[in-house]
């Protein structure tokens, strides 16, 4: 909706990057605060995971975008490798893999870390979606509903037509998930329960929000790439939940 928030000489602050930056800072601050409060993991572990996770997440989000837009990438690589254009799931998957590798090297319980940091991940995603709204990416279908918004020229979304603000729907969902996870952390019965709940809530929410989106994001059959990934993630979460309960009975 607003690509450039502020320009001072040669320096321009873009809405998308600004929201991503805020999300990252709040993500880290919340993680460090909760690590200090609970004593489950050390504060420096949060910082290490944040650094490695961010680097891997950025690369993963861009890599999956390249895969989804491979035909366009072959024709014009720079149109895909620019500052905009990421697939969130790619960032989550590679970021989590980086965290798993870090925990194995440091001999730390990954699921304990995942439980603690899931709310931080979700809140960062919420701010990221606000950035998407400002940039006009990840836009929804045309609508006559009062919920529709009209994007101006220069955004990634089609200009001059009312579109469903799926970015805002997703952002609101991410913030709600954050609140649920913070509450559930105190109620969890097994290590890994919070991570499982995050995977289920985000996976189901993402699956259904995809039906409202209208941007080109690749797919197979009747479902988008992200919907197939959502199905896999929810399936993995259910398997982990079953394993948690089975192990608890031993």
PDB file of C-alpha atoms in Angstrom:
ATOM      1  CA  UNK A   1       0.000   0.000   0.000  1.00  0.00           C
ATOM      2  CA  UNK A   2       2.992   2.238   0.638  1.00  0.00           C
ATOM      3  CA  UNK A   3       6.269   1.132  -0.892  1.00  0.00           C
ATOM      4  CA  UNK A   4       8.379   3.982   0.492  1.00  0.00           C
ATOM      5  CA  UNK A   5       7.827   5.219   4.033  1.00  0.00           C
ATOM      6  CA  UNK A   6      10.568   7.818   4.161  1.00  0.00           C
ATOM      7  CA  UNK A   7      13.327   9.211   1.971  1.00  0.00           C
ATOM      8  CA  UNK A   8      16.257  11.208   3.297  1.00  0.00           C
ATOM      9  CA  UNK A   9      18.690  12.068   0.517  1.00  0.00           C
ATOM     10  CA  UNK A  10      19.928   8.811  -1.010  1.00  0.00           C
ATOM     11  CA  UNK A  11      18.469   6.741   1.839  1.00  0.00           C
ATOM     12  CA  UNK A  12      14.988   5.307   1.327  1.00  0.00           C
ATOM     13  CA  UNK A  13      13.107   3.304   3.935  1.00  0.00           C
ATOM     14  CA  UNK A  14      10.808   0.790   2.258  1.00  0.00           C
ATOM     15  CA  UNK A  15       7.646  -0.346   3.998  1.00  0.00           C
ATOM     16  CA  UNK A  16       8.302  -4.036   3.394  1.00  0.00           C
ATOM     17  CA  UNK A  17      11.836  -3.984   4.774  1.00  0.00           C
ATOM     18  CA  UNK A  18      10.840  -1.752   7.676  1.00  0.00           C
ATOM     19  CA  UNK A  19       8.151  -4.161   8.851  1.00  0.00           C
ATOM     20  CA  UNK A  20      10.472  -7.132   8.423  1.00  0.00           C
ATOM     21  CA  UNK A  21      13.055  -5.307  10.549  1.00  0.00           C
ATOM     22  CA  UNK A  22      10.534  -4.541  13.298  1.00  0.00           C
ATOM     23  CA  UNK A  23       9.349  -8.150  13.260  1.00  0.00           C
ATOM     24  CA  UNK A  24      12.889  -9.481  13.621  1.00  0.00           C
ATOM     25  CA  UNK A  25      13.718  -7.143  16.510  1.00  0.00           C
ATOM     26  CA  UNK A  26      10.515  -7.999  18.392  1.00  0.00           C
ATOM     27  CA  UNK A  27      11.068 -11.692  17.646  1.00  0.00           C
ATOM     28  CA  UNK A  28      14.538 -11.625  19.188  1.00  0.00           C
ATOM     29  CA  UNK A  29      13.519  -9.411  22.118  1.00  0.00           C
ATOM     30  CA  UNK A  30      10.590 -11.685  23.004  1.00  0.00           C
ATOM     31  CA  UNK A  31      12.758 -14.789  22.699  1.00  0.00           C
ATOM     32  CA  UNK A  32      15.514 -13.366  24.915  1.00  0.00           C
ATOM     33  CA  UNK A  33      12.979 -12.141  27.489  1.00  0.00           C
ATOM     34  CA  UNK A  34      11.238 -15.510  27.717  1.00  0.00           C
ATOM     35  CA  UNK A  35      14.545 -17.402  27.838  1.00  0.00           C
ATOM     36  CA  UNK A  36      15.632 -15.249  30.770  1.00  0.00           C
ATOM     37  CA  UNK A  37      12.251 -15.572  32.492  1.00  0.00           C
ATOM     38  CA  UNK A  38      11.867 -19.345  32.122  1.00  0.00           C
ATOM     39  CA  UNK A  39      15.529 -20.350  32.362  1.00  0.00           C
ATOM     40  CA  UNK A  40      14.850 -23.178  29.914  1.00  0.00           C
ATOM     41  CA  UNK A  41      17.607 -22.111  27.541  1.00  0.00           C
ATOM     42  CA  UNK A  42      20.363 -19.495  27.738  1.00  0.00           C
ATOM     43  CA  UNK A  43      19.837 -16.052  26.242  1.00  0.00           C
ATOM     44  CA  UNK A  44      22.876 -16.415  23.981  1.00  0.00           C
ATOM     45  CA  UNK A  45      21.328 -19.554  22.495  1.00  0.00           C
ATOM     46  CA  UNK A  46      18.343 -17.459  21.386  1.00  0.00           C
ATOM     47  CA  UNK A  47      20.652 -14.938  19.749  1.00  0.00           C
ATOM     48  CA  UNK A  48      22.658 -17.662  17.987  1.00  0.00           C
ATOM     49  CA  UNK A  49      19.532 -19.394  16.693  1.00  0.00           C
ATOM     50  CA  UNK A  50      18.137 -16.021  15.586  1.00  0.00           C
ATOM     51  CA  UNK A  51      21.272 -15.192  13.576  1.00  0.00           C
ATOM     52  CA  UNK A  52      21.593 -18.584  11.899  1.00  0.00           C
ATOM     53  CA  UNK A  53      17.846 -18.892  11.465  1.00  0.00           C
ATOM     54  CA  UNK A  54      17.575 -15.478   9.813  1.00  0.00           C
ATOM     55  CA  UNK A  55      20.366 -16.181   7.362  1.00  0.00           C
ATOM     56  CA  UNK A  56      19.023 -19.623   6.487  1.00  0.00           C
ATOM     57  CA  UNK A  57      15.438 -18.333   6.474  1.00  0.00           C
ATOM     58  CA  UNK A  58      16.248 -15.560   4.020  1.00  0.00           C
ATOM     59  CA  UNK A  59      18.017 -17.988   1.696  1.00  0.00           C
ATOM     60  CA  UNK A  60      15.235 -20.568   2.020  1.00  0.00           C
ATOM     61  CA  UNK A  61      12.458 -18.069   1.321  1.00  0.00           C
ATOM     62  CA  UNK A  62      14.259 -16.803  -1.768  1.00  0.00           C
ATOM     63  CA  UNK A  63      15.174 -20.323  -2.951  1.00  0.00           C
ATOM     64  CA  UNK A  64      11.580 -21.532  -2.803  1.00  0.00           C
ATOM     65  CA  UNK A  65      10.474 -18.385  -4.618  1.00  0.00           C
ATOM     66  CA  UNK A  66      12.983 -19.144  -7.367  1.00  0.00           C
ATOM     67  CA  UNK A  67      11.634 -22.701  -7.584  1.00  0.00           C
ATOM     68  CA  UNK A  68       8.026 -21.487  -7.769  1.00  0.00           C
ATOM     69  CA  UNK A  69       8.937 -18.826 -10.357  1.00  0.00           C
ATOM     70  CA  UNK A  70      11.515 -20.947 -12.173  1.00  0.00           C
ATOM     71  CA  UNK A  71      10.251 -20.224 -15.685  1.00  0.00           C
ATOM     72  CA  UNK A  72      10.465 -16.474 -15.054  1.00  0.00           C
ATOM     73  CA  UNK A  73      13.836 -16.962 -13.374  1.00  0.00           C
ATOM     74  CA  UNK A  74      15.224 -18.647 -16.507  1.00  0.00           C
ATOM     75  CA  UNK A  75      13.995 -15.791 -18.703  1.00  0.00           C
ATOM     76  CA  UNK A  76      14.965 -12.924 -16.410  1.00  0.00           C
ATOM     77  CA  UNK A  77      16.938 -13.979 -13.291  1.00  0.00           C
ATOM     78  CA  UNK A  78      17.123 -10.506 -11.751  1.00  0.00           C
ATOM     79  CA  UNK A  79      13.337 -10.110 -11.776  1.00  0.00           C
ATOM     80  CA  UNK A  80      13.202 -13.009  -9.315  1.00  0.00           C
ATOM     81  CA  UNK A  81      16.410 -12.376  -7.361  1.00  0.00           C
ATOM     82  CA  UNK A  82      15.510  -8.790  -6.457  1.00  0.00           C
ATOM     83  CA  UNK A  83      14.824  -7.418  -2.988  1.00  0.00           C
ATOM     84  CA  UNK A  84      11.185  -8.496  -3.139  1.00  0.00           C
ATOM     85  CA  UNK A  85       9.757 -11.930  -3.777  1.00  0.00           C
ATOM     86  CA  UNK A  86       9.939 -14.575  -1.044  1.00  0.00           C
ATOM     87  CA  UNK A  87       7.956 -17.655  -0.042  1.00  0.00           C
ATOM     88  CA  UNK A  88       7.479 -17.788   3.726  1.00  0.00           C
ATOM     89  CA  UNK A  89       7.436 -21.571   3.895  1.00  0.00           C
ATOM     90  CA  UNK A  90      10.903 -21.761   2.370  1.00  0.00           C
ATOM     91  CA  UNK A  91      12.187 -19.490   5.122  1.00  0.00           C
ATOM     92  CA  UNK A  92      10.483 -21.486   7.865  1.00  0.00           C
ATOM     93  CA  UNK A  93      11.758 -24.831   6.604  1.00  0.00           C
ATOM     94  CA  UNK A  94      15.387 -23.838   6.076  1.00  0.00           C
ATOM     95  CA  UNK A  95      15.409 -21.694   9.221  1.00  0.00           C
ATOM     96  CA  UNK A  96      14.170 -24.636  11.299  1.00  0.00           C
ATOM     97  CA  UNK A  97      16.734 -26.957   9.709  1.00  0.00           C
ATOM     98  CA  UNK A  98      19.485 -24.493  10.633  1.00  0.00           C
ATOM     99  CA  UNK A  99      18.191 -24.410  14.218  1.00  0.00           C
ATOM    100  CA  UNK A 100      18.078 -28.216  14.361  1.00  0.00           C
ATOM    101  CA  UNK A 101      21.679 -28.422  13.150  1.00  0.00           C
ATOM    102  CA  UNK A 102      22.780 -25.806  15.684  1.00  0.00           C
ATOM    103  CA  UNK A 103      21.058 -27.655  18.540  1.00  0.00           C
ATOM    104  CA  UNK A 104      22.623 -30.967  17.527  1.00  0.00           C
ATOM    105  CA  UNK A 105      26.091 -29.409  17.451  1.00  0.00           C
ATOM    106  CA  UNK A 106      25.552 -27.718  20.823  1.00  0.00           C
ATOM    107  CA  UNK A 107      23.764 -30.786  22.245  1.00  0.00           C
ATOM    108  CA  UNK A 108      20.683 -28.773  23.141  1.00  0.00           C
ATOM    109  CA  UNK A 109      17.093 -29.997  22.962  1.00  0.00           C
ATOM    110  CA  UNK A 110      15.710 -28.584  19.737  1.00  0.00           C
ATOM    111  CA  UNK A 111      12.085 -29.199  20.728  1.00  0.00           C
ATOM    112  CA  UNK A 112      12.620 -27.285  23.980  1.00  0.00           C
ATOM    113  CA  UNK A 113      13.968 -24.362  21.954  1.00  0.00           C
ATOM    114  CA  UNK A 114      11.188 -24.690  19.394  1.00  0.00           C
ATOM    115  CA  UNK A 115       8.521 -24.578  22.102  1.00  0.00           C
ATOM    116  CA  UNK A 116      10.006 -21.433  23.586  1.00  0.00           C
ATOM    117  CA  UNK A 117      10.612 -19.623  20.292  1.00  0.00           C
ATOM    118  CA  UNK A 118       7.446 -20.482  18.354  1.00  0.00           C
ATOM    119  CA  UNK A 119       5.588 -17.388  19.627  1.00  0.00           C
ATOM    120  CA  UNK A 120       8.543 -15.261  18.499  1.00  0.00           C
ATOM    121  CA  UNK A 121       8.465 -16.830  15.049  1.00  0.00           C
ATOM    122  CA  UNK A 122       4.732 -16.229  14.739  1.00  0.00           C
ATOM    123  CA  UNK A 123       4.899 -12.577  15.771  1.00  0.00           C
ATOM    124  CA  UNK A 124       7.708 -11.981  13.266  1.00  0.00           C
ATOM    125  CA  UNK A 125       5.514 -13.509  10.565  1.00  0.00           C
ATOM    126  CA  UNK A 126       2.701 -11.166  11.552  1.00  0.00           C
ATOM    127  CA  UNK A 127       4.875  -8.101  10.993  1.00  0.00           C
ATOM    128  CA  UNK A 128       6.204  -9.643   7.792  1.00  0.00           C
ATOM    129  CA  UNK A 129       2.653  -9.872   6.432  1.00  0.00           C
ATOM    130  CA  UNK A 130       2.120  -6.203   7.284  1.00  0.00           C
ATOM    131  CA  UNK A 131       5.167  -5.583   5.108  1.00  0.00           C
ATOM    132  CA  UNK A 132       3.526  -7.613   2.356  1.00  0.00           C
ATOM    133  CA  UNK A 133       0.471  -5.364   2.612  1.00  0.00           C
ATOM    134  CA  UNK A 134       2.586  -2.239   2.243  1.00  0.00           C
ATOM    135  CA  UNK A 135       4.368  -3.715  -0.784  1.00  0.00           C
ATOM    136  CA  UNK A 136       1.182  -5.128  -2.308  1.00  0.00           C
ATOM    137  CA  UNK A 137       2.488  -8.681  -2.642  1.00  0.00           C
ATOM    138  CA  UNK A 138       0.553 -11.801  -1.600  1.00  0.00           C
ATOM    139  CA  UNK A 139      -2.685 -10.036  -2.551  1.00  0.00           C
ATOM    140  CA  UNK A 140      -6.171 -11.504  -2.545  1.00  0.00           C
ATOM    141  CA  UNK A 141      -8.919 -12.014  -5.070  1.00  0.00           C
ATOM    142  CA  UNK A 142     -11.071  -9.236  -6.495  1.00  0.00           C
ATOM    143  CA  UNK A 143     -14.089  -8.490  -4.345  1.00  0.00           C
ATOM    144  CA  UNK A 144     -17.050  -6.172  -3.945  1.00  0.00           C
ATOM    145  CA  UNK A 145     -16.985  -6.644  -0.187  1.00  0.00           C
ATOM    146  CA  UNK A 146     -16.512  -3.719   2.194  1.00  0.00           C
ATOM    147  CA  UNK A 147     -13.336  -5.511   3.270  1.00  0.00           C
ATOM    148  CA  UNK A 148     -11.738  -4.888  -0.112  1.00  0.00           C
ATOM    149  CA  UNK A 149      -8.821  -2.483  -0.496  1.00  0.00           C
ATOM    150  CA  UNK A 150      -7.552  -0.674  -3.583  1.00  0.00           C
ATOM    151  CA  UNK A 151      -3.796  -0.644  -4.153  1.00  0.00           C
ATOM    152  CA  UNK A 152      -2.154   2.329  -5.896  1.00  0.00           C
ATOM    153  CA  UNK A 153       0.056   2.223  -8.950  1.00  0.00           C
ATOM    154  CA  UNK A 154       3.569   0.967  -8.311  1.00  0.00           C
ATOM    155  CA  UNK A 155       2.592  -1.825  -5.897  1.00  0.00           C
ATOM    156  CA  UNK A 156       2.947  -5.483  -6.763  1.00  0.00           C
ATOM    157  CA  UNK A 157      -0.840  -5.886  -6.586  1.00  0.00           C
ATOM    158  CA  UNK A 158      -3.125  -4.909  -9.490  1.00  0.00           C
ATOM    159  CA  UNK A 159      -3.983  -1.215  -9.097  1.00  0.00           C
ATOM    160  CA  UNK A 160      -7.422   0.352  -9.178  1.00  0.00           C
ATOM    161  CA  UNK A 161      -9.493  -2.714  -8.214  1.00  0.00           C
ATOM    162  CA  UNK A 162     -10.822  -3.851  -4.846  1.00  0.00           C
ATOM    163  CA  UNK A 163      -8.903  -6.857  -3.544  1.00  0.00           C
ATOM    164  CA  UNK A 164      -9.243  -8.938  -0.421  1.00  0.00           C
ATOM    165  CA  UNK A 165      -6.453  -7.891   1.989  1.00  0.00           C
ATOM    166  CA  UNK A 166      -5.217 -11.435   2.540  1.00  0.00           C
ATOM    167  CA  UNK A 167      -1.988  -9.995   3.934  1.00  0.00           C
ATOM    168  CA  UNK A 168      -3.928  -8.434   6.805  1.00  0.00           C
ATOM    169  CA  UNK A 169      -5.935 -11.618   7.340  1.00  0.00           C
ATOM    170  CA  UNK A 170      -2.681 -13.564   7.591  1.00  0.00           C
ATOM    171  CA  UNK A 171      -1.090 -10.981   9.880  1.00  0.00           C
ATOM    172  CA  UNK A 172      -4.071 -11.015  12.250  1.00  0.00           C
ATOM    173  CA  UNK A 173      -3.966 -14.814  12.261  1.00  0.00           C
ATOM    174  CA  UNK A 174      -0.254 -14.818  13.105  1.00  0.00           C
ATOM    175  CA  UNK A 175      -0.787 -12.454  16.043  1.00  0.00           C
ATOM    176  CA  UNK A 176      -3.659 -14.602  17.330  1.00  0.00           C
ATOM    177  CA  UNK A 177      -1.456 -17.695  17.025  1.00  0.00           C
ATOM    178  CA  UNK A 178       1.239 -15.875  19.028  1.00  0.00           C
ATOM    179  CA  UNK A 179      -1.220 -15.206  21.853  1.00  0.00           C
ATOM    180  CA  UNK A 180      -2.458 -18.805  21.836  1.00  0.00           C
ATOM    181  CA  UNK A 181       1.087 -20.211  21.959  1.00  0.00           C
ATOM    182  CA  UNK A 182       2.113 -17.923  24.821  1.00  0.00           C
ATOM    183  CA  UNK A 183      -0.907 -19.122  26.787  1.00  0.00           C
ATOM    184  CA  UNK A 184      -0.459 -22.774  25.859  1.00  0.00           C
ATOM    185  CA  UNK A 185       3.237 -22.825  26.820  1.00  0.00           C
ATOM    186  CA  UNK A 186       2.201 -22.646  30.460  1.00  0.00           C
ATOM    187  CA  UNK A 187      -0.267 -25.509  29.960  1.00  0.00           C
ATOM    188  CA  UNK A 188       1.895 -27.890  27.921  1.00  0.00           C
ATOM    189  CA  UNK A 189       2.247 -31.433  29.210  1.00  0.00           C
ATOM    190  CA  UNK A 190       5.137 -32.569  26.997  1.00  0.00           C
ATOM    191  CA  UNK A 191       8.173 -30.929  25.464  1.00  0.00           C
ATOM    192  CA  UNK A 192       7.300 -30.285  21.827  1.00  0.00           C
ATOM    193  CA  UNK A 193       3.591 -29.670  22.369  1.00  0.00           C
ATOM    194  CA  UNK A 194       3.850 -25.938  21.649  1.00  0.00           C
ATOM    195  CA  UNK A 195       5.824 -26.532  18.462  1.00  0.00           C
ATOM    196  CA  UNK A 196       3.246 -29.077  17.336  1.00  0.00           C
ATOM    197  CA  UNK A 197       0.395 -26.641  18.008  1.00  0.00           C
ATOM    198  CA  UNK A 198       2.187 -23.907  16.058  1.00  0.00           C
ATOM    199  CA  UNK A 199       2.652 -26.191  13.059  1.00  0.00           C
ATOM    200  CA  UNK A 200      -1.012 -27.215  13.102  1.00  0.00           C
ATOM    201  CA  UNK A 201      -2.421 -23.706  13.572  1.00  0.00           C
ATOM    202  CA  UNK A 202      -0.181 -22.101  10.984  1.00  0.00           C
ATOM    203  CA  UNK A 203      -0.507 -24.960   8.514  1.00  0.00           C
ATOM    204  CA  UNK A 204      -4.312 -25.028   8.671  1.00  0.00           C
ATOM    205  CA  UNK A 205      -4.582 -21.248   8.557  1.00  0.00           C
ATOM    206  CA  UNK A 206      -2.217 -20.984   5.608  1.00  0.00           C
ATOM    207  CA  UNK A 207      -4.055 -23.761   3.759  1.00  0.00           C
ATOM    208  CA  UNK A 208      -7.372 -21.905   3.881  1.00  0.00           C
ATOM    209  CA  UNK A 209      -6.014 -18.385   3.309  1.00  0.00           C
ATOM    210  CA  UNK A 210      -4.500 -19.632   0.057  1.00  0.00           C
ATOM    211  CA  UNK A 211      -8.018 -20.033  -1.387  1.00  0.00           C
ATOM    212  CA  UNK A 212      -8.469 -16.273  -1.059  1.00  0.00           C
ATOM    213  CA  UNK A 213      -5.199 -15.288  -2.720  1.00  0.00           C
ATOM    214  CA  UNK A 214      -4.886 -14.301  -6.352  1.00  0.00           C
ATOM    215  CA  UNK A 215      -1.160 -13.783  -6.897  1.00  0.00           C
ATOM    216  CA  UNK A 216       0.747 -16.277  -9.031  1.00  0.00           C
ATOM    217  CA  UNK A 217       2.570 -18.605  -6.627  1.00  0.00           C
ATOM    218  CA  UNK A 218       2.736 -21.940  -8.416  1.00  0.00           C
ATOM    219  CA  UNK A 219       0.952 -25.147  -7.616  1.00  0.00           C
ATOM    220  CA  UNK A 220       0.104 -28.706  -8.535  1.00  0.00           C
ATOM    221  CA  UNK A 221      -3.396 -29.786  -9.426  1.00  0.00           C
ATOM    222  CA  UNK A 222      -6.092 -27.820  -7.622  1.00  0.00           C
ATOM    223  CA  UNK A 223      -3.801 -26.735  -4.781  1.00  0.00           C
ATOM    224  CA  UNK A 224      -1.007 -24.184  -4.526  1.00  0.00           C
ATOM    225  CA  UNK A 225       2.558 -25.049  -3.559  1.00  0.00           C
ATOM    226  CA  UNK A 226       1.989 -23.621  -0.067  1.00  0.00           C
ATOM    227  CA  UNK A 227      -1.151 -25.701   0.401  1.00  0.00           C
ATOM    228  CA  UNK A 228       0.734 -28.914  -0.355  1.00  0.00           C
ATOM    229  CA  UNK A 229       3.453 -27.858   2.088  1.00  0.00           C
ATOM    230  CA  UNK A 230       0.752 -27.049   4.663  1.00  0.00           C
ATOM    231  CA  UNK A 231      -0.641 -30.575   4.349  1.00  0.00           C
ATOM    232  CA  UNK A 232       2.831 -32.062   4.899  1.00  0.00           C
ATOM    233  CA  UNK A 233       3.545 -29.818   7.897  1.00  0.00           C
ATOM    234  CA  UNK A 234       0.235 -30.605   9.593  1.00  0.00           C
ATOM    235  CA  UNK A 235       0.865 -34.310   8.923  1.00  0.00           C
ATOM    236  CA  UNK A 236       4.329 -34.096  10.484  1.00  0.00           C
ATOM    237  CA  UNK A 237       2.866 -32.224  13.458  1.00  0.00           C
ATOM    238  CA  UNK A 238       0.302 -34.957  14.066  1.00  0.00           C
ATOM    239  CA  UNK A 239       3.037 -37.606  13.925  1.00  0.00           C
ATOM    240  CA  UNK A 240       5.131 -35.620  16.429  1.00  0.00           C
ATOM    241  CA  UNK A 241       2.118 -35.261  18.725  1.00  0.00           C
ATOM    242  CA  UNK A 242       1.574 -39.030  18.618  1.00  0.00           C
ATOM    243  CA  UNK A 243       5.257 -39.670  19.325  1.00  0.00           C
ATOM    244  CA  UNK A 244       5.206 -37.253  22.280  1.00  0.00           C
ATOM    245  CA  UNK A 245       2.319 -39.091  23.882  1.00  0.00           C
ATOM    246  CA  UNK A 246       3.762 -42.524  23.128  1.00  0.00           C
ATOM    247  CA  UNK A 247       7.104 -41.591  24.690  1.00  0.00           C
ATOM    248  CA  UNK A 248       5.353 -40.094  27.714  1.00  0.00           C
ATOM    249  CA  UNK A 249       3.669 -43.448  28.439  1.00  0.00           C
ATOM    250  CA  UNK A 250       6.980 -45.344  28.520  1.00  0.00           C
TER     251      UNK A 250
END
